[in-house]
Amino acid sequence: MQPATMDPADEPASMLWGLDPIFSAFARLYVRDILQMAESTQVPGIYFYNLHPIYKVDVLGTVVYKRERDDFFCYGVDDGTGVINCLCWKNDLLKKEEGPTKSGGKCSDGGFNPVEELEKLRQAQQGRCCLEIGELLRVRGPVKTSRQQREIMASTFYKVNDPVMAVQIAWMMEVPRLYRLCYDKPLELQANATGDSDLSSLSKATNIIKDFFKQKSVTRFRPYDVQDLLQPLISSQPQTASADPEPVAGPSACQQLRQLLKEALQILQDEGVVYRRVKSQDEVYHVTAHDTDLFIAVKDVIREDSQREKYAEKGCHILHILSAVRQRHSLNVSKATLELVLKSLECNSDIVSTSDSHYTVF
């Protein structure tokens, strides 16, 4: 697969990368996403996932192929989403050939033997770093592109002993949570660099409404329920002086507030955060994350249709689920809304994604 390159027009300025906490951390990304990340045109070796600058990753997976040279191991690591090449350099202790233990290193009183202890240490380290196919490997390090192929230059790597799969289960629960809370949220670096005062009123409005949903556990609302929350945004807008002596009529504060609310609700609908179950003169919006009926409808569709022969192997495709939910629950459920529900259900282990955009029950 040919690695992609970031469009210079879309790439954040390099001086702002340090504002993203993910930049200085080992990102626990799926191998599939590591292979598909776009590389920076400003600084080679820096990659972008959802505009987050990333150069080092943390991967846990099964060894599916292995090559060994004098100076390094080369492992193919499969985490279930893809396979990536990991270059793991040997340290000096591993490079030394195993030789006979010299009796000269033993103390005359039969005590501590440094040569034997060093050999034990070498063998223990070899057991942790020299893996066979089928064993579990954790590797951390920067991502590089070599001969048009993505690979990880390991700074740390070791064999993971996981007889009851406790480590893998914990990993499979943690990584989707990190995606939901960090990686899948685009970071507005410009906004963070210039301060909260430079955020647009529309961005502030959507954030205020989202915070209101979380704090009050709102399940449904009408526009006038949140309109007053946005009033400070209109009142705080600076009044610019006009050089024209004739006063120019503009929208009133009430009109500005209604327009701001309308645009904020539209953004929330586009993101799938809210939706209208029935479109009527009485504008009632349902909050996706707290709509129990919607969650039940989605689970029922996946559970029932996964038992059909057509979907038994791969599960139900997201578009099939969307069509069925629209027939069963509401015609106004958008794909963005459904995606939020599916992510939440998968995080709670109610469903599982069998492949890209396919879901089934356990």
mmCIF file of C-alpha atoms in Angstrom:
data_model
loop_
_atom_site.group_PDB
_atom_site.id
_atom_site.type_symbol
_atom_site.label_atom_id
_atom_site.label_comp_id
_atom_site.label_asym_id
_atom_site.label_seq_id
_atom_site.Cartn_x
_atom_site.Cartn_y
_atom_site.Cartn_z
ATOM 1 C CA MET A 1 0.000 0.000 0.000
ATOM 2 C CA GLN A 2 1.363 3.380 -1.009
ATOM 3 C CA PRO A 3 1.641 5.631 2.076
ATOM 4 C CA ALA A 4 -0.377 8.826 1.827
ATOM 5 C CA THR A 5 0.986 12.346 2.139
ATOM 6 C CA MET A 6 -0.811 15.139 3.959
ATOM 7 C CA ASP A 7 -2.215 17.988 1.882
ATOM 8 C CA PRO A 8 -0.135 21.063 2.835
ATOM 9 C CA ALA A 9 -3.292 23.188 2.908
ATOM 10 C CA ASP A 10 -4.892 20.929 5.562
ATOM 11 C CA GLU A 11 -1.793 20.343 7.664
ATOM 12 C CA PRO A 12 -1.537 22.284 10.961
ATOM 13 C CA ALA A 13 1.500 24.499 11.422
ATOM 14 C CA SER A 14 4.406 22.611 12.997
ATOM 15 C CA MET A 15 4.841 25.238 15.709
ATOM 16 C CA LEU A 16 1.413 24.233 17.075
ATOM 17 C CA TRP A 17 1.993 20.479 17.254
ATOM 18 C CA GLY A 18 3.274 20.625 20.815
ATOM 19 C CA LEU A 19 -0.122 21.918 21.966
ATOM 20 C CA ASP A 20 -1.578 18.481 21.275
ATOM 21 C CA PRO A 21 -0.837 16.144 24.240
ATOM 22 C CA ILE A 22 -1.031 13.150 21.903
ATOM 23 C CA PHE A 23 2.081 14.417 20.105
ATOM 24 C CA SER A 24 4.343 13.671 23.089
ATOM 25 C CA ALA A 25 2.693 10.340 23.976
ATOM 26 C CA PHE A 26 2.904 6.839 22.533
ATOM 27 C CA ALA A 27 -0.395 6.675 20.646
ATOM 28 C CA ARG A 28 -2.214 3.357 21.022
ATOM 29 C CA LEU A 29 -3.553 3.204 17.488
ATOM 30 C CA TYR A 30 -4.798 0.234 15.513
ATOM 31 C CA VAL A 31 -2.289 -1.074 12.972
ATOM 32 C CA ARG A 32 -4.794 -0.318 10.214
ATOM 33 C CA ASP A 33 -4.760 3.364 11.143
ATOM 34 C CA ILE A 34 -0.962 3.458 11.468
ATOM 35 C CA LEU A 35 -0.650 2.131 7.927
ATOM 36 C CA GLN A 36 -3.178 4.645 6.582
ATOM 37 C CA MET A 37 -1.940 7.792 8.363
ATOM 38 C CA ALA A 38 -0.898 10.648 6.092
ATOM 39 C CA GLU A 39 2.709 11.789 6.407
ATOM 40 C CA SER A 40 3.593 15.424 7.030
ATOM 41 C CA THR A 41 4.981 17.480 4.168
ATOM 42 C CA GLN A 42 6.694 19.835 6.637
ATOM 43 C CA VAL A 43 8.591 17.284 8.718
ATOM 44 C CA PRO A 44 9.144 13.755 7.360
ATOM 45 C CA GLY A 45 8.519 11.129 10.018
ATOM 46 C CA ILE A 46 5.512 12.945 11.481
ATOM 47 C CA TYR A 47 2.085 11.536 10.642
ATOM 48 C CA PHE A 48 -1.480 12.693 11.114
ATOM 49 C CA TYR A 49 -4.516 10.831 12.384
ATOM 50 C CA ASN A 50 -7.595 13.075 12.366
ATOM 51 C CA LEU A 51 -5.194 16.079 12.329
ATOM 52 C CA HIS A 52 -3.431 14.819 15.485
ATOM 53 C CA PRO A 53 0.365 14.892 14.891
ATOM 54 C CA ILE A 54 1.832 11.482 15.746
ATOM 55 C CA TYR A 55 5.340 10.102 15.483
ATOM 56 C CA LYS A 56 5.488 7.301 18.069
ATOM 57 C CA VAL A 57 3.027 4.493 18.761
ATOM 58 C CA ASP A 58 2.305 1.665 21.182
ATOM 59 C CA VAL A 59 1.140 -1.653 19.658
ATOM 60 C CA LEU A 60 0.170 -5.038 21.094
ATOM 61 C CA GLY A 61 -0.228 -7.955 18.722
ATOM 62 C CA THR A 62 0.658 -11.487 17.681
ATOM 63 C CA VAL A 63 3.887 -12.288 15.855
ATOM 64 C CA VAL A 64 2.963 -13.664 12.426
ATOM 65 C CA TYR A 65 6.416 -13.663 10.824
ATOM 66 C CA LYS A 66 9.995 -13.287 12.023
ATOM 67 C CA ARG A 67 13.453 -12.571 10.606
ATOM 68 C CA GLU A 68 16.640 -12.398 12.634
ATOM 69 C CA ARG A 69 19.920 -10.742 11.753
ATOM 70 C CA ASP A 70 23.094 -10.178 13.719
ATOM 71 C CA ASP A 71 21.967 -6.762 14.930
ATOM 72 C CA PHE A 72 18.171 -6.913 15.013
ATOM 73 C CA PHE A 73 14.947 -8.894 15.013
ATOM 74 C CA CYS A 74 12.269 -8.126 12.438
ATOM 75 C CA TYR A 75 8.768 -9.112 13.578
ATOM 76 C CA GLY A 76 5.458 -8.890 11.757
ATOM 77 C CA VAL A 77 2.872 -7.884 14.368
ATOM 78 C CA ASP A 78 -0.847 -8.472 13.803
ATOM 79 C CA ASP A 79 -3.344 -6.748 16.132
ATOM 80 C CA GLY A 80 -6.425 -7.996 14.276
ATOM 81 C CA THR A 81 -6.766 -4.924 12.036
ATOM 82 C CA GLY A 82 -3.563 -5.288 10.026
ATOM 83 C CA VAL A 83 0.075 -6.359 10.057
ATOM 84 C CA ILE A 84 2.998 -3.991 10.518
ATOM 85 C CA ASN A 85 6.729 -4.604 10.382
ATOM 86 C CA CYS A 86 8.592 -3.933 13.674
ATOM 87 C CA LEU A 87 12.355 -3.481 13.621
ATOM 88 C CA CYS A 88 13.732 -4.425 17.060
ATOM 89 C CA TRP A 89 17.449 -3.804 17.607
ATOM 90 C CA LYS A 90 19.441 -6.181 19.794
ATOM 91 C CA ASN A 91 21.410 -4.765 22.688
ATOM 92 C CA ASP A 92 25.010 -5.705 23.341
ATOM 93 C CA LEU A 93 24.050 -8.416 25.817
ATOM 94 C CA LEU A 94 21.940 -10.248 23.235
ATOM 95 C CA LYS A 95 24.639 -9.967 20.566
ATOM 96 C CA LYS A 96 27.134 -11.913 22.657
ATOM 97 C CA GLU A 97 27.314 -15.574 21.813
ATOM 98 C CA GLU A 98 26.625 -18.014 24.584
ATOM 99 C CA GLY A 99 29.901 -19.491 25.780
ATOM 100 C CA PRO A 100 31.061 -21.826 28.517
ATOM 101 C CA THR A 101 31.028 -20.428 31.999
ATOM 102 C CA LYS A 102 34.538 -19.841 33.240
ATOM 103 C CA SER A 103 35.324 -21.105 36.660
ATOM 104 C CA GLY A 104 37.760 -18.258 37.122
ATOM 105 C CA GLY A 105 34.857 -15.916 37.785
ATOM 106 C CA LYS A 106 33.757 -17.875 40.825
ATOM 107 C CA CYS A 107 34.703 -16.666 44.266
ATOM 108 C CA SER A 108 37.064 -18.868 46.207
ATOM 109 C CA ASP A 109 34.508 -19.337 48.990
ATOM 110 C CA GLY A 110 31.851 -20.643 46.581
ATOM 111 C CA GLY A 111 29.810 -17.426 46.712
ATOM 112 C CA PHE A 112 28.681 -15.017 44.019
ATOM 113 C CA ASN A 113 29.802 -15.830 40.457
ATOM 114 C CA PRO A 114 29.473 -12.725 38.239
ATOM 115 C CA VAL A 115 30.010 -14.688 35.021
ATOM 116 C CA GLU A 116 27.194 -17.120 35.797
ATOM 117 C CA GLU A 117 24.867 -14.334 36.901
ATOM 118 C CA LEU A 118 25.585 -12.394 33.693
ATOM 119 C CA GLU A 119 24.787 -15.491 31.667
ATOM 120 C CA LYS A 120 21.506 -15.931 33.542
ATOM 121 C CA LEU A 121 20.652 -12.308 32.822
ATOM 122 C CA ARG A 122 21.423 -12.780 29.126
ATOM 123 C CA GLN A 123 19.228 -15.859 28.926
ATOM 124 C CA ALA A 124 16.365 -14.110 30.715
ATOM 125 C CA GLN A 125 16.592 -11.144 28.385
ATOM 126 C CA GLN A 126 16.754 -13.410 25.366
ATOM 127 C CA GLY A 127 13.575 -15.134 26.542
ATOM 128 C CA ARG A 128 11.793 -11.774 26.671
ATOM 129 C CA CYS A 129 13.099 -10.383 23.393
ATOM 130 C CA CYS A 130 13.444 -13.410 21.130
ATOM 131 C CA LEU A 131 9.883 -14.380 20.163
ATOM 132 C CA GLU A 132 8.464 -17.127 18.011
ATOM 133 C CA ILE A 133 5.501 -17.019 15.656
ATOM 134 C CA GLY A 134 2.220 -17.023 17.591
ATOM 135 C CA GLU A 135 3.580 -15.290 20.680
ATOM 136 C CA LEU A 136 2.329 -11.935 21.951
ATOM 137 C CA LEU A 137 4.571 -8.874 21.484
ATOM 138 C CA ARG A 138 4.258 -5.341 22.810
ATOM 139 C CA VAL A 139 6.306 -2.757 20.947
ATOM 140 C CA ARG A 140 6.759 0.995 21.334
ATOM 141 C CA GLY A 141 8.634 3.343 19.086
ATOM 142 C CA PRO A 142 8.569 5.909 16.288
ATOM 143 C CA VAL A 143 6.886 5.209 12.973
ATOM 144 C CA LYS A 144 9.084 5.260 9.865
ATOM 145 C CA THR A 145 8.505 4.797 6.145
ATOM 146 C CA SER A 146 11.130 2.587 4.514
ATOM 147 C CA ARG A 147 10.943 1.502 0.879
ATOM 148 C CA GLN A 148 7.358 2.761 0.679
ATOM 149 C CA GLN A 149 6.364 0.576 3.654
ATOM 150 C CA ARG A 150 5.362 1.676 7.162
ATOM 151 C CA GLU A 151 7.251 0.141 10.050
ATOM 152 C CA ILE A 152 7.913 0.722 13.746
ATOM 153 C CA MET A 153 11.474 1.325 14.908
ATOM 154 C CA ALA A 154 11.164 -0.216 18.364
ATOM 155 C CA SER A 155 12.587 1.691 21.292
ATOM 156 C CA THR A 156 11.042 -0.856 23.688
ATOM 157 C CA PHE A 157 9.787 -4.354 22.919
ATOM 158 C CA TYR A 158 9.126 -7.469 24.959
ATOM 159 C CA LYS A 159 7.199 -10.728 25.009
ATOM 160 C CA VAL A 160 3.896 -10.599 26.895
ATOM 161 C CA ASN A 161 2.908 -13.695 28.861
ATOM 162 C CA ASP A 162 -0.884 -13.737 28.735
ATOM 163 C CA PRO A 163 -2.165 -17.295 29.353
ATOM 164 C CA VAL A 164 -5.736 -16.214 30.227
ATOM 165 C CA MET A 165 -5.809 -13.268 27.751
ATOM 166 C CA ALA A 166 -6.237 -10.741 30.578
ATOM 167 C CA VAL A 167 -3.769 -8.314 28.994
ATOM 168 C CA GLN A 168 -5.411 -8.561 25.567
ATOM 169 C CA ILE A 169 -8.909 -8.063 26.964
ATOM 170 C CA ALA A 170 -7.794 -5.009 28.932
ATOM 171 C CA TRP A 171 -6.129 -3.651 25.790
ATOM 172 C CA MET A 172 -9.243 -4.220 23.668
ATOM 173 C CA MET A 173 -11.305 -2.271 26.200
ATOM 174 C CA GLU A 174 -8.816 0.574 26.613
ATOM 175 C CA VAL A 175 -8.045 1.341 22.968
ATOM 176 C CA PRO A 176 -11.662 2.042 21.857
ATOM 177 C CA ARG A 177 -12.016 4.333 24.880
ATOM 178 C CA LEU A 178 -8.904 6.269 23.839
ATOM 179 C CA TYR A 179 -10.265 6.592 20.312
ATOM 180 C CA ARG A 180 -13.561 7.904 21.606
ATOM 181 C CA LEU A 181 -12.075 10.366 24.093
ATOM 182 C CA CYS A 182 -8.923 11.475 22.238
ATOM 183 C CA TYR A 183 -8.024 10.247 18.779
ATOM 184 C CA ASP A 184 -11.423 10.634 17.090
ATOM 185 C CA LYS A 185 -11.835 14.201 18.383
ATOM 186 C CA PRO A 186 -10.156 16.694 16.047
ATOM 187 C CA LEU A 187 -8.039 19.178 17.973
ATOM 188 C CA GLU A 188 -8.489 22.846 17.075
ATOM 189 C CA LEU A 189 -4.853 23.871 17.445
ATOM 190 C CA GLN A 190 -5.446 27.421 16.245
ATOM 191 C CA ALA A 191 -8.144 27.922 18.822
ATOM 192 C CA ASN A 192 -5.969 26.586 21.624
ATOM 193 C CA ALA A 193 -3.031 28.729 20.537
ATOM 194 C CA THR A 194 -4.893 32.002 20.523
ATOM 195 C CA GLY A 195 -7.041 31.385 23.584
ATOM 196 C CA ASP A 196 -10.676 30.756 24.306
ATOM 197 C CA SER A 197 -11.614 34.335 23.477
ATOM 198 C CA ASP A 198 -10.862 33.720 19.823
ATOM 199 C CA LEU A 199 -13.227 30.748 19.524
ATOM 200 C CA SER A 200 -16.089 31.468 17.227
ATOM 201 C CA SER A 201 -19.484 32.023 18.804
ATOM 202 C CA LEU A 202 -20.768 28.990 16.939
ATOM 203 C CA SER A 203 -18.089 26.696 18.403
ATOM 204 C CA LYS A 204 -18.776 28.059 21.859
ATOM 205 C CA ALA A 205 -22.499 27.548 21.386
ATOM 206 C CA THR A 206 -22.157 23.883 20.419
ATOM 207 C CA ASN A 207 -19.800 23.252 23.358
ATOM 208 C CA ILE A 208 -22.212 24.931 25.786
ATOM 209 C CA ILE A 209 -25.110 22.791 24.591
ATOM 210 C CA LYS A 210 -23.039 19.588 24.748
ATOM 211 C CA ASP A 211 -21.968 20.386 28.312
ATOM 212 C CA PHE A 212 -25.608 20.979 29.209
ATOM 213 C CA PHE A 213 -26.526 17.512 27.882
ATOM 214 C CA LYS A 214 -23.809 15.851 29.978
ATOM 215 C CA GLN A 215 -24.461 17.731 33.203
ATOM 216 C CA LYS A 216 -28.249 17.361 33.135
ATOM 217 C CA SER A 217 -28.438 13.943 31.403
ATOM 218 C CA VAL A 218 -30.918 15.417 28.939
ATOM 219 C CA THR A 219 -32.840 12.872 26.869
ATOM 220 C CA ARG A 220 -34.904 15.298 24.784
ATOM 221 C CA PHE A 221 -35.430 19.050 24.579
ATOM 222 C CA ARG A 222 -36.925 21.908 22.602
ATOM 223 C CA PRO A 223 -34.928 24.848 21.254
ATOM 224 C CA TYR A 224 -36.258 27.262 23.874
ATOM 225 C CA ASP A 225 -34.863 24.946 26.587
ATOM 226 C CA VAL A 226 -31.291 25.808 25.567
ATOM 227 C CA GLN A 227 -31.775 29.234 24.019
ATOM 228 C CA ASP A 228 -31.074 31.136 27.235
ATOM 229 C CA LEU A 229 -27.764 29.301 27.630
ATOM 230 C CA LEU A 230 -26.467 31.110 24.549
ATOM 231 C CA GLN A 231 -27.570 34.568 25.597
ATOM 232 C CA PRO A 232 -24.140 35.522 27.062
ATOM 233 C CA LEU A 233 -22.540 34.866 23.672
ATOM 234 C CA ILE A 234 -24.720 37.541 22.065
ATOM 235 C CA SER A 235 -24.337 39.996 24.939
ATOM 236 C CA SER A 236 -20.535 39.678 24.933
ATOM 237 C CA GLN A 237 -20.061 40.371 21.227
ATOM 238 C CA PRO A 238 -18.054 43.608 20.755
ATOM 239 C CA GLN A 239 -19.874 46.527 19.235
ATOM 240 C CA THR A 240 -17.814 48.026 16.424
ATOM 241 C CA ALA A 241 -18.049 51.721 15.730
ATOM 242 C CA SER A 242 -19.147 52.726 12.249
ATOM 243 C CA ALA A 243 -17.557 55.555 10.318
ATOM 244 C CA ASP A 244 -20.832 56.117 8.501
ATOM 245 C CA PRO A 245 -22.798 58.928 10.240
ATOM 246 C CA GLU A 246 -26.043 57.333 9.107
ATOM 247 C CA PRO A 247 -27.103 54.449 11.403
ATOM 248 C CA VAL A 248 -27.339 51.113 9.625
ATOM 249 C CA ALA A 249 -30.106 48.760 10.698
ATOM 250 C CA GLY A 250 -28.837 45.290 11.637
ATOM 251 C CA PRO A 251 -30.265 42.157 13.161
ATOM 252 C CA SER A 252 -31.519 42.566 16.689
ATOM 253 C CA ALA A 253 -30.029 40.623 19.605
ATOM 254 C CA CYS A 254 -33.062 38.329 19.591
ATOM 255 C CA GLN A 255 -32.620 37.578 15.897
ATOM 256 C CA GLN A 256 -28.906 36.908 16.375
ATOM 257 C CA LEU A 257 -29.673 34.515 19.230
ATOM 258 C CA ARG A 258 -32.220 32.561 17.196
ATOM 259 C CA GLN A 259 -29.848 32.343 14.245
ATOM 260 C CA LEU A 260 -26.958 31.183 16.461
ATOM 261 C CA LEU A 261 -29.180 28.531 18.057
ATOM 262 C CA LYS A 262 -30.377 27.329 14.659
ATOM 263 C CA GLU A 263 -26.833 26.934 13.339
ATOM 264 C CA ALA A 264 -25.615 25.223 16.526
ATOM 265 C CA LEU A 265 -28.461 22.691 16.411
ATOM 266 C CA GLN A 266 -27.718 21.997 12.763
ATOM 267 C CA ILE A 267 -24.078 21.234 13.601
ATOM 268 C CA LEU A 268 -25.150 18.928 16.414
ATOM 269 C CA GLN A 269 -27.457 17.106 13.996
ATOM 270 C CA ASP A 270 -24.662 16.783 11.428
ATOM 271 C CA GLU A 271 -22.418 15.274 14.102
ATOM 272 C CA GLY A 272 -25.178 12.875 15.179
ATOM 273 C CA VAL A 273 -25.267 14.251 18.726
ATOM 274 C CA VAL A 274 -28.999 15.040 18.423
ATOM 275 C CA TYR A 275 -31.776 14.103 16.022
ATOM 276 C CA ARG A 276 -35.485 14.707 15.573
ATOM 277 C CA ARG A 277 -37.477 11.494 15.797
ATOM 278 C CA VAL A 278 -40.520 13.144 14.211
ATOM 279 C CA LYS A 279 -40.327 16.308 12.157
ATOM 280 C CA SER A 280 -43.282 18.505 13.042
ATOM 281 C CA GLN A 281 -44.047 22.061 14.096
ATOM 282 C CA ASP A 282 -43.242 21.066 17.662
ATOM 283 C CA GLU A 283 -39.454 20.916 17.441
ATOM 284 C CA VAL A 284 -38.422 18.120 19.770
ATOM 285 C CA TYR A 285 -34.818 16.951 19.642
ATOM 286 C CA HIS A 286 -33.578 13.687 21.129
ATOM 287 C CA VAL A 287 -30.051 13.383 22.544
ATOM 288 C CA THR A 288 -28.462 10.350 20.916
ATOM 289 C CA ALA A 289 -26.291 9.285 23.864
ATOM 290 C CA HIS A 290 -29.289 9.194 26.227
ATOM 291 C CA ASP A 291 -31.967 7.785 23.909
ATOM 292 C CA THR A 292 -32.624 4.342 25.375
ATOM 293 C CA ASP A 293 -35.257 3.467 22.758
ATOM 294 C CA LEU A 294 -32.790 4.086 19.936
ATOM 295 C CA PHE A 295 -30.141 1.886 21.570
ATOM 296 C CA ILE A 296 -32.673 -0.925 22.040
ATOM 297 C CA ALA A 297 -33.809 -0.651 18.417
ATOM 298 C CA VAL A 298 -30.229 -0.882 17.107
ATOM 299 C CA LYS A 299 -29.390 -3.873 19.316
ATOM 300 C CA ASP A 300 -32.586 -5.660 18.297
ATOM 301 C CA VAL A 301 -31.837 -5.172 14.601
ATOM 302 C CA ILE A 302 -28.302 -6.533 14.921
ATOM 303 C CA ARG A 303 -29.329 -9.453 17.145
ATOM 304 C CA GLU A 304 -32.226 -10.550 14.948
ATOM 305 C CA ASP A 305 -30.571 -10.079 11.553
ATOM 306 C CA SER A 306 -27.259 -11.643 12.600
ATOM 307 C CA GLN A 307 -29.133 -14.934 12.962
ATOM 308 C CA ARG A 308 -30.095 -14.874 9.305
ATOM 309 C CA GLU A 309 -27.877 -16.931 7.024
ATOM 310 C CA LYS A 310 -27.027 -13.902 4.893
ATOM 311 C CA TYR A 311 -25.411 -12.048 7.814
ATOM 312 C CA ALA A 312 -24.251 -14.995 9.945
ATOM 313 C CA GLU A 313 -20.612 -14.868 8.836
ATOM 314 C CA LYS A 314 -19.690 -11.164 8.570
ATOM 315 C CA GLY A 315 -22.524 -9.573 10.511
ATOM 316 C CA CYS A 316 -24.755 -6.677 9.442
ATOM 317 C CA HIS A 317 -23.380 -3.803 7.399
ATOM 318 C CA ILE A 318 -23.922 -0.334 8.834
ATOM 319 C CA LEU A 319 -26.106 0.710 5.885
ATOM 320 C CA HIS A 320 -28.348 -2.313 6.421
ATOM 321 C CA ILE A 321 -28.627 -1.449 10.110
ATOM 322 C CA LEU A 322 -29.434 2.166 9.230
ATOM 323 C CA SER A 323 -32.206 1.127 6.843
ATOM 324 C CA ALA A 324 -33.730 -1.264 9.393
ATOM 325 C CA VAL A 325 -33.571 1.274 12.235
ATOM 326 C CA ARG A 326 -35.265 3.891 10.056
ATOM 327 C CA GLN A 327 -38.098 1.485 9.375
ATOM 328 C CA ARG A 328 -38.413 0.361 12.974
ATOM 329 C CA HIS A 329 -37.612 3.512 14.981
ATOM 330 C CA SER A 330 -37.455 6.767 12.994
ATOM 331 C CA LEU A 331 -36.926 7.832 9.394
ATOM 332 C CA ASN A 332 -34.811 10.745 10.621
ATOM 333 C CA VAL A 333 -31.942 8.726 12.132
ATOM 334 C CA SER A 334 -28.780 9.775 10.288
ATOM 335 C CA LYS A 335 -25.683 7.714 9.638
ATOM 336 C CA ALA A 336 -23.703 9.953 12.031
ATOM 337 C CA THR A 337 -26.264 9.272 14.764
ATOM 338 C CA LEU A 338 -26.101 5.528 14.158
ATOM 339 C CA GLU A 339 -22.287 5.565 14.242
ATOM 340 C CA LEU A 340 -22.332 7.137 17.713
ATOM 341 C CA VAL A 341 -24.749 4.467 18.936
ATOM 342 C CA LEU A 342 -22.648 1.648 17.440
ATOM 343 C CA LYS A 343 -19.470 2.995 19.049
ATOM 344 C CA SER A 344 -21.176 3.156 22.427
ATOM 345 C CA LEU A 345 -22.604 -0.366 22.111
ATOM 346 C CA GLU A 346 -19.240 -1.750 21.035
ATOM 347 C CA CYS A 347 -17.505 -0.013 23.935
ATOM 348 C CA ASN A 348 -19.994 -1.653 26.322
ATOM 349 C CA SER A 349 -19.396 -5.058 24.665
ATOM 350 C CA ASP A 350 -23.044 -5.332 23.572
ATOM 351 C CA ILE A 351 -21.917 -5.778 19.955
ATOM 352 C CA VAL A 352 -18.647 -6.386 18.142
ATOM 353 C CA SER A 353 -17.364 -5.190 14.766
ATOM 354 C CA THR A 354 -16.386 -8.217 12.689
ATOM 355 C CA SER A 355 -14.815 -6.165 9.908
ATOM 356 C CA ASP A 356 -14.937 -2.671 8.540
ATOM 357 C CA SER A 357 -18.547 -1.394 8.943
ATOM 358 C CA HIS A 358 -19.955 -4.827 9.857
ATOM 359 C CA TYR A 359 -21.397 -5.622 13.296
ATOM 360 C CA THR A 360 -22.754 -8.651 15.111
ATOM 361 C CA VAL A 361 -23.628 -9.762 18.633
ATOM 362 C CA PHE A 362 -21.460 -11.963 20.857
#
